[in-house]
Amino acid sequence: MKKLALHWQILIGMALGLIVGFIFRQMDAAWFVADWVKPFGTIFINSLKLIAVPLIISSLIKGVSDLKDISRLSSMGGRTVALYVFTTVVAVSVGLLVVNVVGPGTSVSQETRDSLLKDYQGKAGEKIAAAEDQKNAGPLQPLVDVVPDNIFRAATSNGDMLKVIFFVVFFGIGLILVPEEKARPVKEFFDGLNEVILKLIDLIMLAAPYGVFALLAALVVESPNRELLVALFKYSMCVVAGLAFMVFGFYPLMVRTFTGRKYADFLQGISPAQLLAFSTSSSAATLPVTMERVEEHLGVEREVSSFVLPIGATVNMDGTSLYQAVAAVFIAQTYGLNLGLEEQITIVVTATLASIGSAAVPGAGMVMLVIVLGAIKVPEEGLALIFAVDRLLDMCRTTVNVTGDATVAMLVAKSVDKLGEPHVKNWDDNYPPGERDGAFADGETAVDAVDAVGTEDPNA
Ligand code: ASP
């Protein structure tokens, strides 16, 4: 029997997770899901995060050292940063346009507002306190934060990815500058390490449908009551409409215009990463899969993807910046505050910076929203208004964050002539046996192959 493509398996896992979560919620048995289902979702996310740092180290060292000369690194770096800033500014502007035209906050009744503020006061307080630390730092603190004082310490925390990237790029430059015969064994070591890690991603992805099932079931039993969701429906729709425009309007335009590729092929290649981003709400947890998909299914060469994507996961958050713009204006509208042109421009600047500063983990965009609210003098306690739907919107914006990174990776690759044909070399179920380059023997499925792990190499 032909195996379903990975993205379908993940979608089915998601749908079953929603249904099962809903049934257990109706049966007042949320504890069962929390105790016996959710842990599998957590294990799945942990296993992805587990390989994020080794993946960045091995693939970026290989990528940078393959560049052969430093001027190529700086030209690629310049394009990457320029495209990241451009796409983020577009996203914020789209968000502002939608929220100003629709005005979702103008119709929230005084009563709903008070009840939302009361229910989520405590939780909003925690986010505000978390943002306070960031605000108290000096203007150059983000720059200081990029340079680690101890690489081993930085590498032990998934939250310090930029520090690790800094070290690895620096190390890669060193590798370019030493004589070839000295560099070769180091490169070969990291190249081999990279292959092993990519294989681990394949193995973890076999569990993806079950992982997302557990994550979504847990989410349903933990989500707040329906009345609050309905009150925030218009606001949520503004965020979702803006995000949908990015995925179905802006990115297709960019991909089509600058790479000539069909957007349907792009979506087909990147969809497992998108579904994973949706289920985990974390660009960092999704990064290993994003990298694998972009390299093997979109044809971006590793020296580009290994540079552009880890940086993108940390700093390029189009979905987050769009959400921050909509949320800031929505909260202002709910308080009856009118924002003029000056405040709207402030939102463009601060939401761009705040999204760059947001960590690639669930809920981080909301912490940084405090900074946007502060800049336009809207009460920070207003965060409590949007808390009820934040997790759901986080799932959607993370999907856009990851899609934006993949889009920029393709554009940068094209501009430096590093965009080739997709070359699926790991196990993949999108291609029938025989069409992949040597993935399985005829008729063998990924599951047969994984049964054989440890006894023989399924790629042999
Ligand atoms: N969860 C988002 C991400 O990981 C960040 C956020 O907007 O909260 O990309």
Tab-separated table of C-alpha atoms and ligand atoms in Angstrom:
chain	number	residue	atom	x	y	z
A	1	MET	CA	0.000	0.000	0.000
A	2	LYS	CA	1.291	3.450	-0.886
A	3	LYS	CA	2.271	5.458	2.139
A	4	LEU	CA	0.586	8.817	2.766
A	5	ALA	CA	2.799	11.856	2.278
A	6	LEU	CA	4.210	13.264	5.499
A	7	HIS	CA	2.140	16.442	5.481
A	8	TRP	CA	-1.065	14.399	5.215
A	9	GLN	CA	-0.007	12.208	8.091
A	10	ILE	CA	0.684	15.291	10.174
A	11	LEU	CA	-2.665	16.829	9.211
A	12	ILE	CA	-4.499	13.656	10.204
A	13	GLY	CA	-2.601	13.621	13.509
A	14	MET	CA	-3.655	17.220	14.109
A	15	ALA	CA	-7.311	16.556	13.302
A	16	LEU	CA	-7.449	13.459	15.511
A	17	GLY	CA	-5.736	15.415	18.297
A	18	LEU	CA	-8.407	18.115	18.105
A	19	ILE	CA	-11.226	15.561	18.134
A	20	VAL	CA	-9.808	13.510	20.992
A	21	GLY	CA	-9.034	16.672	23.002
A	22	PHE	CA	-12.578	17.876	22.466
A	23	ILE	CA	-14.115	14.553	23.540
A	24	PHE	CA	-12.052	14.409	26.725
A	25	ARG	CA	-12.873	18.007	27.465
A	26	GLN	CA	-16.589	17.284	27.147
A	27	MET	CA	-16.166	14.265	29.415
A	28	ASP	CA	-14.423	16.426	32.033
A	29	ALA	CA	-11.397	14.191	31.706
A	30	ALA	CA	-8.784	16.820	30.881
A	31	TRP	CA	-6.532	15.248	33.518
A	32	PHE	CA	-6.250	12.112	31.379
A	33	VAL	CA	-4.913	14.068	28.418
A	34	ALA	CA	-2.606	16.087	30.673
A	35	ASP	CA	-1.181	12.986	32.350
A	36	TRP	CA	-1.165	10.432	29.558
A	37	VAL	CA	-1.163	12.239	26.200
A	38	LYS	CA	0.562	15.609	26.600
A	39	PRO	CA	3.901	14.099	27.765
A	40	PHE	CA	4.328	12.507	24.310
A	41	GLY	CA	3.958	15.937	22.725
A	42	THR	CA	6.536	17.331	25.113
A	43	ILE	CA	8.917	14.478	24.331
A	44	PHE	CA	8.470	15.188	20.614
A	45	ILE	CA	9.254	18.903	20.992
A	46	ASN	CA	12.203	18.127	23.242
A	47	SER	CA	13.628	15.718	20.705
A	48	LEU	CA	13.517	18.440	18.055
A	49	LYS	CA	15.070	21.022	20.328
A	50	LEU	CA	17.671	18.514	21.354
A	51	ILE	CA	19.315	18.585	17.972
A	52	ALA	CA	18.938	22.318	17.234
A	53	VAL	CA	22.321	23.414	18.628
A	54	PRO	CA	24.377	20.534	17.149
A	55	LEU	CA	22.593	21.092	13.824
A	56	ILE	CA	23.410	24.791	13.744
A	57	ILE	CA	27.022	24.124	14.675
A	58	SER	CA	27.637	21.351	12.170
A	59	SER	CA	25.770	22.789	9.223
A	60	LEU	CA	26.854	26.393	9.637
A	61	ILE	CA	30.534	25.520	10.015
A	62	LYS	CA	30.277	23.467	6.856
A	63	GLY	CA	28.288	26.194	5.100
A	64	VAL	CA	30.598	29.064	5.982
A	65	SER	CA	33.789	27.178	5.255
A	66	ASP	CA	32.414	26.110	1.864
A	67	LEU	CA	32.141	29.764	0.894
A	68	LYS	CA	35.908	29.763	0.243
A	69	ASP	CA	36.260	33.515	0.581
A	70	ILE	CA	34.981	35.991	3.109
A	71	SER	CA	33.567	38.505	0.626
A	72	ARG	CA	30.911	35.925	-0.345
A	73	LEU	CA	29.926	35.620	3.277
A	74	SER	CA	29.479	39.357	3.645
A	75	SER	CA	27.468	39.710	0.418
A	76	MET	CA	25.174	36.876	1.478
A	77	GLY	CA	24.911	38.366	4.967
A	78	GLY	CA	23.984	41.784	3.568
A	79	ARG	CA	21.217	40.365	1.367
A	80	THR	CA	19.880	38.220	4.177
A	81	VAL	CA	19.588	41.119	6.610
A	82	ALA	CA	18.088	43.434	3.970
A	83	LEU	CA	15.443	40.858	2.998
A	84	TYR	CA	14.623	40.057	6.602
A	85	VAL	CA	14.059	43.707	7.450
A	86	PHE	CA	12.059	44.269	4.245
A	87	THR	CA	9.694	41.325	4.780
A	88	THR	CA	9.174	42.292	8.424
A	89	VAL	CA	8.310	45.890	7.565
A	90	VAL	CA	5.847	44.638	4.925
A	91	ALA	CA	4.254	42.331	7.517
A	92	VAL	CA	3.837	45.111	10.101
A	93	SER	CA	2.338	47.401	7.456
A	94	VAL	CA	-0.143	44.714	6.382
A	95	GLY	CA	-1.151	44.230	10.014
A	96	LEU	CA	-1.630	47.952	10.535
A	97	LEU	CA	-3.689	48.280	7.389
A	98	VAL	CA	-6.047	45.453	8.336
A	99	VAL	CA	-6.546	46.498	11.950
A	100	ASN	CA	-7.140	50.147	11.067
A	101	VAL	CA	-9.648	49.307	8.360
A	102	VAL	CA	-11.573	46.693	10.375
A	103	GLY	CA	-11.278	48.356	13.790
A	104	PRO	CA	-11.906	45.163	15.849
A	105	GLY	CA	-11.369	46.924	19.180
A	106	THR	CA	-14.023	49.545	18.627
A	107	SER	CA	-16.869	47.068	19.100
A	108	VAL	CA	-15.706	45.438	22.361
A	109	SER	CA	-18.223	46.259	25.087
A	110	GLN	CA	-17.154	47.785	28.384
A	111	GLU	CA	-18.394	44.662	30.141
A	112	THR	CA	-16.323	42.233	28.010
A	113	ARG	CA	-13.305	44.446	28.415
A	114	ASP	CA	-13.562	44.458	32.197
A	115	SER	CA	-14.102	40.729	32.362
A	116	LEU	CA	-11.090	40.029	30.127
A	117	LEU	CA	-8.913	42.410	32.107
A	118	LYS	CA	-9.955	40.751	35.366
A	119	ASP	CA	-9.523	37.161	34.190
A	120	TYR	CA	-6.060	37.558	32.735
A	121	GLN	CA	-4.570	40.252	34.971
A	122	GLY	CA	-2.136	37.901	36.714
A	123	LYS	CA	-0.837	36.265	33.573
A	124	ALA	CA	-0.384	39.605	31.821
A	125	GLY	CA	1.607	40.792	34.849
A	126	GLU	CA	4.100	37.966	34.341
A	127	LYS	CA	4.676	38.968	30.704
A	128	ILE	CA	5.076	42.607	31.654
A	129	ALA	CA	7.678	41.694	34.277
A	130	ALA	CA	9.552	39.574	31.704
A	131	ALA	CA	9.598	42.488	29.267
A	132	GLU	CA	10.785	44.904	31.945
A	133	ASP	CA	14.262	43.334	31.989
A	134	GLN	CA	14.607	43.874	28.249
A	135	LYS	CA	13.474	47.472	28.476
A	136	ASN	CA	15.957	48.374	31.206
A	137	ALA	CA	18.930	47.382	29.059
A	138	GLY	CA	20.945	50.042	27.159
A	139	PRO	CA	20.569	50.607	23.407
A	140	LEU	CA	23.617	48.519	22.490
A	141	GLN	CA	22.716	45.604	24.742
A	142	PRO	CA	21.423	43.457	21.831
A	143	LEU	CA	24.851	43.779	20.214
A	144	VAL	CA	26.618	42.849	23.437
A	145	ASP	CA	24.280	39.876	23.803
A	146	VAL	CA	25.405	38.410	20.497
A	147	VAL	CA	28.998	37.855	21.636
A	148	PRO	CA	29.296	34.975	24.111
A	149	ASP	CA	31.918	35.003	26.841
A	150	ASN	CA	31.865	31.242	26.962
A	151	ILE	CA	30.846	29.215	23.951
A	152	PHE	CA	30.171	26.057	25.940
A	153	ARG	CA	27.779	27.867	28.237
A	154	ALA	CA	26.033	29.496	25.263
A	155	ALA	CA	25.728	26.141	23.522
A	156	THR	CA	23.956	24.620	26.502
A	157	SER	CA	20.955	26.919	26.123
A	158	ASN	CA	18.566	26.880	23.194
A	159	GLY	CA	17.788	30.508	24.031
A	160	ASP	CA	21.301	31.620	23.104
A	161	MET	CA	21.217	30.689	19.429
A	162	LEU	CA	22.531	34.048	18.238
A	163	LYS	CA	25.600	33.631	20.440
A	164	VAL	CA	26.198	30.192	18.997
A	165	ILE	CA	25.726	31.527	15.452
A	166	PHE	CA	28.240	34.304	16.139
A	167	PHE	CA	30.827	31.821	17.345
A	168	VAL	CA	30.229	29.409	14.503
A	169	VAL	CA	30.509	32.080	11.798
A	170	PHE	CA	33.703	33.295	13.457
A	171	PHE	CA	35.027	29.740	13.578
A	172	GLY	CA	34.061	29.220	9.929
A	173	ILE	CA	36.004	32.334	8.959
A	174	GLY	CA	39.029	30.917	10.761
A	175	LEU	CA	38.583	27.719	8.820
A	176	ILE	CA	38.592	29.609	5.511
A	177	LEU	CA	41.800	31.380	6.446
A	178	VAL	CA	43.923	28.380	7.496
A	179	PRO	CA	45.728	26.229	4.895
A	180	GLU	CA	43.510	23.737	3.095
A	181	GLU	CA	45.249	20.624	4.445
A	182	LYS	CA	44.699	21.767	8.033
A	183	ALA	CA	41.066	22.717	7.402
A	184	ARG	CA	40.086	19.541	5.569
A	185	PRO	CA	39.842	17.110	8.528
A	186	VAL	CA	37.866	19.654	10.568
A	187	LYS	CA	35.446	20.215	7.677
A	188	GLU	CA	35.077	16.509	7.081
A	189	PHE	CA	34.280	15.927	10.721
A	190	PHE	CA	31.505	18.526	10.744
A	191	ASP	CA	30.234	17.329	7.393
A	192	GLY	CA	29.869	13.813	8.766
A	193	LEU	CA	28.272	15.129	11.930
A	194	ASN	CA	25.794	17.091	9.820
A	195	GLU	CA	24.745	13.976	7.909
A	196	VAL	CA	24.129	12.128	11.164
A	197	ILE	CA	22.002	14.971	12.534
A	198	LEU	CA	19.943	15.164	9.331
A	199	LYS	CA	19.302	11.456	9.696
A	200	LEU	CA	18.131	12.019	13.266
A	201	ILE	CA	15.648	14.578	11.950
A	202	ASP	CA	14.271	11.961	9.559
A	203	LEU	CA	13.823	9.564	12.440
A	204	ILE	CA	12.152	12.158	14.650
A	205	MET	CA	9.826	13.129	11.816
A	206	LEU	CA	8.506	9.591	11.674
A	207	ALA	CA	6.975	10.393	15.063
A	208	ALA	CA	5.641	13.795	13.943
A	209	PRO	CA	2.017	12.705	13.344
A	210	TYR	CA	1.857	11.243	16.870
A	211	GLY	CA	3.680	14.235	18.371
A	212	VAL	CA	1.288	16.782	16.879
A	213	PHE	CA	-1.663	14.593	17.884
A	214	ALA	CA	-0.558	14.814	21.522
A	215	LEU	CA	0.204	18.536	21.322
A	216	LEU	CA	-3.171	19.466	19.863
A	217	ALA	CA	-5.183	17.213	22.165
A	218	ALA	CA	-3.460	18.876	25.144
A	219	LEU	CA	-4.105	22.306	23.683
A	220	VAL	CA	-7.825	21.713	23.320
A	221	VAL	CA	-8.322	20.560	26.894
A	222	GLU	CA	-6.310	23.500	28.201
A	223	SER	CA	-7.862	26.276	26.115
A	224	PRO	CA	-10.087	28.903	27.741
A	225	ASN	CA	-13.854	29.050	27.537
A	226	ARG	CA	-15.791	29.680	24.358
A	227	GLU	CA	-17.418	32.998	25.217
A	228	LEU	CA	-14.048	34.680	25.517
A	229	LEU	CA	-12.929	33.252	22.210
A	230	VAL	CA	-16.052	34.640	20.560
A	231	ALA	CA	-15.496	38.091	22.060
A	232	LEU	CA	-12.060	38.128	20.515
A	233	PHE	CA	-13.152	36.674	17.202
A	234	LYS	CA	-12.864	39.873	15.165
A	235	TYR	CA	-9.421	40.645	16.511
A	236	SER	CA	-8.262	37.092	15.815
A	237	MET	CA	-9.667	37.275	12.294
A	238	CYS	CA	-7.662	40.452	11.617
A	239	VAL	CA	-4.453	38.695	12.659
A	240	VAL	CA	-5.330	35.582	10.668
A	241	ALA	CA	-6.318	37.583	7.565
A	242	GLY	CA	-3.023	39.486	7.655
A	243	LEU	CA	-1.067	36.269	8.122
A	244	ALA	CA	-2.994	34.593	5.295
A	245	PHE	CA	-2.115	37.504	3.029
A	246	MET	CA	1.559	36.954	3.775
A	247	VAL	CA	1.382	33.228	3.016
A	248	PHE	CA	-0.936	33.354	0.022
A	249	GLY	CA	-0.181	36.804	-1.402
A	250	PHE	CA	3.172	38.261	-0.474
A	251	TYR	CA	5.436	35.205	-0.318
A	252	PRO	CA	4.062	33.709	-3.554
A	253	LEU	CA	4.751	37.016	-5.247
A	254	MET	CA	8.322	37.031	-3.974
A	255	VAL	CA	8.982	33.370	-4.790
A	256	ARG	CA	7.450	33.593	-8.234
A	257	THR	CA	9.040	36.904	-9.198
A	258	PHE	CA	12.533	36.301	-7.925
A	259	THR	CA	13.036	32.565	-8.304
A	260	GLY	CA	10.548	31.674	-11.051
A	261	ARG	CA	9.451	28.648	-8.992
A	262	LYS	CA	5.826	27.601	-8.718
A	263	TYR	CA	4.471	28.518	-5.326
A	264	ALA	CA	2.562	25.230	-5.122
A	265	ASP	CA	5.894	23.401	-5.271
A	266	PHE	CA	7.270	25.678	-2.584
A	267	LEU	CA	4.276	24.943	-0.341
A	268	GLN	CA	4.495	21.244	-1.021
A	269	GLY	CA	8.160	21.236	-0.022
A	270	ILE	CA	7.853	23.334	3.090
A	271	SER	CA	4.459	22.144	4.390
A	272	PRO	CA	5.721	19.637	7.006
A	273	ALA	CA	7.765	22.458	8.572
A	274	GLN	CA	4.709	24.730	8.498
A	275	LEU	CA	2.512	22.116	10.154
A	276	LEU	CA	5.143	21.527	12.775
A	277	ALA	CA	5.474	25.250	13.418
A	278	PHE	CA	1.707	25.362	13.848
A	279	SER	CA	1.699	22.468	16.298
A	280	THR	CA	4.732	23.481	18.365
A	281	SER	CA	4.440	27.313	18.235
A	282	SER	CA	8.205	27.453	18.154
A	283	SER	CA	10.405	28.436	15.224
A	284	ALA	CA	13.413	27.129	17.152
A	285	ALA	CA	11.901	23.684	17.638
A	286	THR	CA	10.925	23.625	13.961
A	287	LEU	CA	14.352	24.754	12.719
A	288	PRO	CA	15.844	21.298	12.096
A	289	VAL	CA	12.903	20.378	9.899
A	290	THR	CA	12.855	23.760	8.153
A	291	MET	CA	16.506	23.297	7.246
A	292	GLU	CA	16.024	19.799	5.970
A	293	ARG	CA	12.996	20.739	3.867
A	294	VAL	CA	14.591	23.862	2.415
A	295	GLU	CA	17.740	22.010	1.414
A	296	GLU	CA	16.317	18.783	0.168
A	297	HIS	CA	12.898	19.779	-1.083
A	298	LEU	CA	13.416	23.348	-2.273
A	299	GLY	CA	16.946	22.909	-3.563
A	300	VAL	CA	18.654	25.632	-1.520
A	301	GLU	CA	22.317	24.749	-1.133
A	302	ARG	CA	23.515	24.108	2.357
A	303	GLU	CA	25.984	26.973	2.472
A	304	VAL	CA	23.007	29.343	2.116
A	305	SER	CA	20.381	27.517	4.182
A	306	SER	CA	22.743	26.846	7.070
A	307	PHE	CA	23.480	30.561	7.282
A	308	VAL	CA	20.102	32.120	6.485
A	309	LEU	CA	17.737	29.811	8.395
A	310	PRO	CA	19.234	29.683	11.915
A	311	ILE	CA	19.528	33.473	11.851
A	312	GLY	CA	15.993	33.726	10.460
A	313	ALA	CA	14.544	31.477	13.156
A	314	THR	CA	15.936	33.855	15.745
A	315	VAL	CA	15.462	37.284	14.189
A	316	ASN	CA	13.048	37.117	11.256
A	317	MET	CA	9.504	36.912	12.551
A	318	ASP	CA	7.111	38.359	10.013
A	319	GLY	CA	4.101	36.698	11.626
A	320	THR	CA	5.048	37.937	15.076
A	321	SER	CA	5.587	41.520	13.932
A	322	LEU	CA	2.244	41.530	12.082
A	323	TYR	CA	0.498	40.191	15.173
A	324	GLN	CA	2.178	42.775	17.395
A	325	ALA	CA	0.955	45.593	15.161
A	326	VAL	CA	-2.629	44.297	15.132
A	327	ALA	CA	-2.622	43.564	18.862
A	328	ALA	CA	-1.208	46.972	19.804
A	329	VAL	CA	-3.833	48.838	17.798
A	330	PHE	CA	-6.619	46.504	18.980
A	331	ILE	CA	-5.734	47.128	22.631
A	332	ALA	CA	-5.581	50.881	22.000
A	333	GLN	CA	-8.980	50.770	20.281
A	334	THR	CA	-10.489	48.784	23.155
A	335	TYR	CA	-9.315	51.458	25.590
A	336	GLY	CA	-10.842	54.074	23.305
A	337	LEU	CA	-7.450	55.567	22.415
A	338	ASN	CA	-6.942	57.070	18.982
A	339	LEU	CA	-3.592	56.431	17.367
A	340	GLY	CA	-2.287	59.076	14.954
A	341	LEU	CA	0.223	58.720	12.130
A	342	GLU	CA	3.167	59.268	14.450
A	343	GLU	CA	2.092	56.399	16.709
A	344	GLN	CA	1.488	54.139	13.716
A	345	ILE	CA	5.020	54.808	12.470
A	346	THR	CA	6.312	54.108	15.961
A	347	ILE	CA	4.523	50.761	15.756
A	348	VAL	CA	6.283	49.929	12.469
A	349	VAL	CA	9.674	50.619	14.028
A	350	THR	CA	9.078	49.050	17.436
A	351	ALA	CA	7.218	45.973	16.147
A	352	THR	CA	10.065	45.350	13.698
A	353	LEU	CA	12.605	45.576	16.510
A	354	ALA	CA	10.415	43.704	18.987
A	355	SER	CA	9.936	40.806	16.587
A	356	ILE	CA	13.699	40.658	16.044
A	357	GLY	CA	14.117	40.530	19.808
A	358	SER	CA	11.446	37.867	20.353
A	359	ALA	CA	12.807	34.452	21.207
A	360	ALA	CA	11.698	31.642	18.911
A	361	VAL	CA	9.604	29.959	21.613
A	362	PRO	CA	5.875	29.881	22.389
A	363	GLY	CA	4.471	33.135	23.705
A	364	ALA	CA	7.617	35.211	23.188
A	365	GLY	CA	5.898	37.622	20.803
A	366	MET	CA	3.504	38.620	23.545
A	367	VAL	CA	6.313	39.470	25.948
A	368	MET	CA	7.838	41.812	23.384
A	369	LEU	CA	4.449	43.320	22.637
A	370	VAL	CA	4.813	45.078	25.986
A	371	ILE	CA	7.596	47.140	24.431
A	372	VAL	CA	5.408	48.186	21.494
A	373	LEU	CA	2.601	49.163	23.870
A	374	GLY	CA	5.011	51.169	26.012
A	375	ALA	CA	6.308	53.064	22.979
A	376	ILE	CA	2.825	54.230	21.977
A	377	LYS	CA	1.732	54.829	25.571
A	378	VAL	CA	-1.033	52.252	25.678
A	379	PRO	CA	-1.554	50.611	29.114
A	380	GLU	CA	0.507	47.433	29.270
A	381	GLU	CA	-2.146	45.724	31.382
A	382	GLY	CA	-4.087	45.639	28.100
A	383	LEU	CA	-2.209	42.412	27.349
A	384	ALA	CA	-4.837	40.741	29.517
A	385	LEU	CA	-7.375	41.532	26.796
A	386	ILE	CA	-5.793	39.272	24.232
A	387	PHE	CA	-4.510	36.491	26.429
A	388	ALA	CA	-7.375	34.099	25.811
A	389	VAL	CA	-6.603	33.676	22.123
A	390	ASP	CA	-2.873	34.163	22.178
A	391	ARG	CA	-1.866	30.535	21.943
A	392	LEU	CA	-4.007	29.982	18.890
A	393	LEU	CA	-2.602	33.060	17.179
A	394	ASP	CA	0.903	32.037	18.230
A	395	MET	CA	0.446	28.831	16.247
A	396	CYS	CA	-0.565	30.804	13.160
A	397	ARG	CA	2.138	33.450	13.438
A	398	THR	CA	4.873	30.860	14.003
A	399	THR	CA	3.787	29.167	10.773
A	400	VAL	CA	4.257	32.481	8.971
A	401	ASN	CA	7.604	33.078	10.691
A	402	VAL	CA	8.902	29.790	9.337
A	403	THR	CA	7.445	30.363	5.854
A	404	GLY	CA	9.096	33.798	5.749
A	405	ASP	CA	12.472	32.300	6.629
A	406	ALA	CA	12.147	29.681	3.911
A	407	THR	CA	11.127	32.329	1.365
A	408	VAL	CA	14.138	34.507	2.158
A	409	ALA	CA	16.412	31.447	2.021
A	410	MET	CA	15.200	30.804	-1.522
A	411	LEU	CA	15.628	34.413	-2.597
A	412	VAL	CA	19.124	34.680	-1.153
A	413	ALA	CA	20.066	31.342	-2.720
A	414	LYS	CA	18.815	32.485	-6.093
A	415	SER	CA	20.690	35.781	-5.846
A	416	VAL	CA	24.009	34.036	-5.182
A	417	ASP	CA	23.331	31.286	-7.708
A	418	LYS	CA	22.886	28.573	-5.109
A	419	LEU	CA	19.344	27.500	-5.852
A	420	GLY	CA	19.326	24.112	-7.487
A	421	GLU	CA	16.839	21.357	-8.091
A	422	PRO	CA	15.418	19.620	-5.026
A	423	HIS	CA	17.523	16.582	-4.173
A	424	VAL	CA	15.682	14.377	-1.737
A	425	LYS	CA	18.280	12.074	-0.333
A	426	ASN	CA	16.790	11.142	2.990
A	427	TRP	CA	13.793	8.954	3.504
A	428	ASP	CA	10.852	10.665	2.089
A	429	ASP	CA	7.357	9.584	1.535
A	430	ASN	CA	6.451	12.232	-1.024
A	431	TYR	CA	8.171	10.193	-3.665
A	432	PRO	CA	7.187	6.671	-4.586
A	433	PRO	CA	9.901	4.055	-4.041
A	434	GLY	CA	12.343	4.012	-6.892
A	435	GLU	CA	12.015	7.714	-7.676
A	436	ARG	CA	14.095	8.825	-4.716
A	437	ASP	CA	17.802	8.644	-5.134
A	438	GLY	CA	18.328	5.306	-3.528
A	439	ALA	CA	16.166	5.852	-0.468
A	440	PHE	CA	14.582	2.415	-0.207
A	441	ALA	CA	14.514	-0.807	-2.047
A	442	ASP	CA	11.478	-1.230	-4.295
A	443	GLY	CA	8.264	-1.523	-2.325
A	444	GLU	CA	9.917	-0.703	0.982
A	445	THR	CA	8.308	1.992	3.105
A	446	ALA	CA	9.787	4.363	5.645
A	447	VAL	CA	8.329	2.182	8.383
A	448	ASP	CA	9.975	-0.952	7.015
A	449	ALA	CA	13.170	0.996	6.823
A	450	VAL	CA	12.961	2.218	10.377
A	451	ASP	CA	12.372	-1.344	11.534
A	452	ALA	CA	15.691	-2.119	9.997
A	453	VAL	CA	17.537	0.680	11.784
A	454	GLY	CA	20.495	-0.702	13.590
A	455	THR	CA	20.729	-3.737	11.417
A	456	GLU	CA	21.389	-2.175	8.052
A	457	ASP	CA	21.586	1.174	6.357
A	458	PRO	CA	18.265	1.911	4.632
A	459	ASN	CA	20.048	4.248	2.241
A	460	ALA	CA	22.552	1.630	1.194
B	1	ASP	N1	6.217	31.500	18.822
B	1	ASP	C1	6.854	32.391	17.888
B	1	ASP	C2	8.007	31.677	17.224
B	1	ASP	O1	8.587	30.791	17.786
B	1	ASP	C3	7.293	33.668	18.517
B	1	ASP	C4	6.079	34.411	19.001
B	1	ASP	O2	5.521	35.187	18.211
B	1	ASP	O3	5.648	34.230	20.137
B	1	ASP	O4	8.345	31.999	16.102
